[in-house]
Amino acid sequence: MLTGSVEYTKLNPMQNKTKEERQAIAAKSHAARRANKEARDKKRKDAEDRLHFLKNEIENLERIKDSMIRLRQVDDLSSRLTGKTLLCESSIVDAARQWVPLIGIYFLIKERKIIYIGQSNNILTRITTHSNSKDFDSYSYIPCDESILDKLESLYIHVYQPELNGFLTEGRKHAPIQLHELLGIAESVDTIRNTINRIKTGE
């Protein structure tokens, strides 16, 4: 009878463990199984990510190869039609500049005279729009912070009086802010004109 009891204990080592010990062993076993599963899942995920990366690399290389083949085929034609050889894509991309909208005051110019002054959060787009309705042969611009656009544009308009900016009543040039407001005083229109004339003539 004693021999049988010893053999049972060997076959079932949990028999002599306390409830707390059995719980601890079960928790450890569960944690080990969970850790093993997480390790297997991570290994599988890493393999999938690697496969996805390699597929993308292959597709990119195939695209470059196709592009180079087309480049070789068309380059001779370009030389005959335009006198210029075609650049490869990497050369074009390496020479690229980051697109940043230009914020500031712009000036439309005709025969070296400022004919229009404006402001924009995207100067180049705005000037392109003007090309459909205004006759000018060149342009210039001054970058500035958005917070001072109205003030700076108004000052330039009052000084240079561009013909295409139009007039308000009493001969005042159309601008976001009138000059007497900018100066902070209630000057008469004649005084404003004299001030502007002095600025223009450098007196």
Coordinates of C-alpha atoms in Angstrom, one line a residue:
M1 CA 0.0 0.0 0.0
L2 CA 2.9 2.4 0.9
T3 CA 4.6 1.5 -2.4
G4 CA 1.6 2.5 -4.4
S5 CA 1.3 5.8 -2.6
V6 CA 4.9 6.7 -3.4
E7 CA 4.4 5.8 -7.1
Y8 CA 1.3 7.9 -7.3
T9 CA 3.1 10.9 -5.8
K10 CA 5.9 10.5 -8.4
L11 CA 3.3 10.4 -11.1
N12 CA 1.4 13.4 -9.7
P13 CA 3.9 15.8 -8.2
M14 CA 1.1 18.4 -7.6
Q15 CA -0.4 16.1 -5.0
N16 CA 1.9 17.3 -2.2
K17 CA 1.7 21.1 -3.3
T18 CA -0.4 23.6 -1.4
K19 CA -3.2 25.4 -3.1
E20 CA -1.1 28.5 -3.4
E21 CA 1.8 26.6 -4.8
R22 CA -0.4 24.9 -7.4
Q23 CA -1.9 28.3 -8.4
A24 CA 1.6 29.8 -8.7
I25 CA 2.8 26.9 -10.9
A26 CA -0.4 27.2 -13.1
A27 CA 0.1 30.9 -13.4
K28 CA 3.8 30.5 -14.4
S29 CA 2.8 27.8 -16.9
H30 CA 0.1 30.1 -18.4
A31 CA 2.6 33.0 -18.6
A32 CA 5.1 30.8 -20.3
R33 CA 2.5 29.6 -22.9
R34 CA 1.5 33.2 -23.5
A35 CA 5.1 34.4 -23.9
N36 CA 5.7 31.6 -26.4
K37 CA 2.6 32.5 -28.3
E38 CA 3.6 36.2 -28.4
A39 CA 7.1 35.2 -29.6
R40 CA 5.6 33.1 -32.4
D41 CA 3.2 35.9 -33.3
K42 CA 6.0 38.4 -33.4
K43 CA 8.2 36.1 -35.5
R44 CA 5.3 35.6 -38.0
K45 CA 4.6 39.3 -38.1
D46 CA 8.3 40.1 -38.7
A47 CA 8.4 37.6 -41.5
E48 CA 5.2 39.1 -43.0
D49 CA 6.7 42.6 -42.8
R50 CA 9.9 41.5 -44.3
L51 CA 8.0 39.8 -47.2
H52 CA 5.9 43.0 -47.7
F53 CA 9.1 45.1 -47.8
L54 CA 10.8 42.8 -50.3
K55 CA 7.7 42.8 -52.5
N56 CA 7.7 46.6 -52.5
E57 CA 11.4 46.7 -53.3
I58 CA 10.9 44.3 -56.2
E59 CA 8.0 46.4 -57.5
N60 CA 10.2 49.6 -57.2
L61 CA 13.1 47.9 -59.0
E62 CA 10.7 46.7 -61.8
R63 CA 9.4 50.3 -62.1
I64 CA 12.9 51.7 -62.4
K65 CA 13.9 49.1 -64.9
D66 CA 10.8 49.8 -67.0
S67 CA 11.5 53.5 -66.7
M68 CA 15.2 53.1 -67.8
I69 CA 14.0 51.0 -70.8
R70 CA 11.6 53.7 -71.9
L71 CA 14.3 56.3 -71.3
R72 CA 16.7 54.6 -73.6
Q73 CA 14.0 54.1 -76.2
V74 CA 12.8 57.7 -76.2
D75 CA 16.2 59.5 -75.5
D76 CA 17.3 59.2 -79.2
L77 CA 13.9 60.6 -80.3
S78 CA 14.3 63.5 -77.9
S79 CA 17.7 64.3 -79.2
R80 CA 16.4 64.5 -82.7
L81 CA 13.3 66.5 -81.9
T82 CA 14.6 68.9 -79.3
G83 CA 18.4 68.6 -79.3
K84 CA 18.3 67.6 -75.6
T85 CA 18.7 64.3 -73.9
L86 CA 16.2 63.2 -71.2
L87 CA 17.2 63.2 -67.5
C88 CA 16.7 60.0 -65.4
E89 CA 14.0 60.3 -62.7
S90 CA 16.5 60.3 -59.9
S91 CA 18.3 63.4 -61.3
I92 CA 15.0 65.2 -61.6
V93 CA 14.0 64.3 -58.1
D94 CA 17.4 65.2 -56.6
A95 CA 17.1 68.7 -58.1
A96 CA 13.6 69.3 -56.8
R97 CA 12.7 72.1 -54.4
Q98 CA 10.2 71.8 -51.6
W99 CA 6.9 73.6 -52.5
V100 CA 6.3 76.4 -50.0
P101 CA 3.5 78.9 -50.7
L102 CA 4.9 82.5 -50.8
I103 CA 3.2 84.9 -48.4
G104 CA 3.7 88.6 -48.9
I105 CA 3.2 91.7 -51.1
Y106 CA 3.5 91.5 -54.8
F107 CA 3.9 94.1 -57.5
L108 CA 2.8 93.8 -61.2
I109 CA 5.0 95.8 -63.4
K110 CA 4.6 97.1 -67.0
E111 CA 7.5 98.8 -68.8
R112 CA 9.4 99.3 -65.4
K113 CA 6.4 100.9 -63.7
I114 CA 4.4 99.4 -60.9
I115 CA 0.8 99.2 -62.1
Y116 CA -0.7 97.0 -59.4
I117 CA 0.0 96.1 -55.8
G118 CA -1.6 93.2 -53.9
Q119 CA -1.2 90.7 -51.1
S120 CA -1.6 87.0 -51.0
N121 CA -1.0 83.8 -49.0
N122 CA 0.1 82.2 -52.3
I123 CA 1.7 84.8 -54.4
L124 CA 2.6 82.7 -57.5
T125 CA -1.0 81.4 -57.8
R126 CA -2.4 84.9 -57.4
I127 CA -0.1 86.4 -60.1
T128 CA -1.1 83.6 -62.5
T129 CA -4.8 84.6 -61.9
H130 CA -3.9 88.2 -62.7
S131 CA -2.3 87.2 -66.0
N132 CA -5.8 86.5 -67.4
S133 CA -7.1 90.0 -66.7
K134 CA -4.1 92.4 -66.4
D135 CA -1.5 93.5 -68.8
F136 CA 2.0 93.3 -67.2
D137 CA 5.4 92.1 -68.3
S138 CA 7.1 91.3 -65.0
Y139 CA 6.5 91.0 -61.3
S140 CA 8.2 91.4 -58.0
Y141 CA 7.3 90.4 -54.4
I142 CA 8.3 91.0 -50.8
P143 CA 7.8 88.1 -48.4
C144 CA 6.3 89.1 -45.1
D145 CA 4.4 87.7 -42.1
E146 CA 0.7 87.3 -42.7
S147 CA -0.1 89.5 -39.7
I148 CA 1.3 92.7 -41.4
L149 CA -0.1 92.1 -45.0
D150 CA -2.8 94.8 -44.8
K151 CA -0.5 97.4 -43.3
L152 CA 2.4 96.8 -45.7
E153 CA 0.2 96.6 -48.8
S154 CA -1.6 99.8 -47.8
L155 CA 1.7 101.7 -47.3
Y156 CA 3.0 100.6 -50.7
I157 CA -0.3 101.5 -52.4
H158 CA -0.4 105.0 -50.8
V159 CA 3.2 105.7 -51.8
Y160 CA 3.3 104.4 -55.4
Q161 CA -0.4 105.0 -56.4
P162 CA -0.5 102.1 -58.9
E163 CA -3.1 102.8 -61.6
L164 CA -4.9 99.5 -61.5
N165 CA -5.6 99.6 -57.8
G166 CA -8.5 102.0 -58.3
F167 CA -9.7 104.9 -56.3
L168 CA -12.2 105.5 -53.5
T169 CA -14.0 108.8 -53.1
E170 CA -12.2 112.1 -53.0
G171 CA -9.2 110.7 -55.0
R172 CA -8.1 108.4 -52.2
K173 CA -6.4 105.2 -53.5
H174 CA -8.2 101.9 -52.7
A175 CA -6.2 100.1 -50.0
P176 CA -7.1 97.9 -47.0
I177 CA -6.2 100.7 -44.6
Q178 CA -6.2 104.4 -45.4
L179 CA -3.1 106.5 -44.7
H180 CA -4.6 108.7 -42.0
E181 CA -5.6 105.5 -40.1
L182 CA -2.1 104.1 -40.5
L183 CA -0.6 107.4 -39.2
G184 CA -3.1 107.5 -36.4
I185 CA -4.1 111.1 -37.2
A186 CA -7.1 112.7 -39.0
E187 CA -5.2 114.5 -41.8
S188 CA -7.0 116.1 -44.7
V189 CA -6.8 114.6 -48.2
D190 CA -4.6 117.5 -49.4
T191 CA -2.2 116.9 -46.6
I192 CA -2.1 113.2 -47.3
R193 CA -1.4 113.9 -51.0
N194 CA 1.4 116.3 -50.1
T195 CA 2.9 113.7 -47.7
I196 CA 2.8 111.1 -50.5
N197 CA 4.3 113.5 -53.0
R198 CA 7.2 114.3 -50.7
I199 CA 7.8 110.6 -50.2
K200 CA 7.7 109.9 -53.9
T201 CA 10.1 112.8 -54.8
G202 CA 12.4 112.1 -51.9
E203 CA 12.0 115.5 -50.3

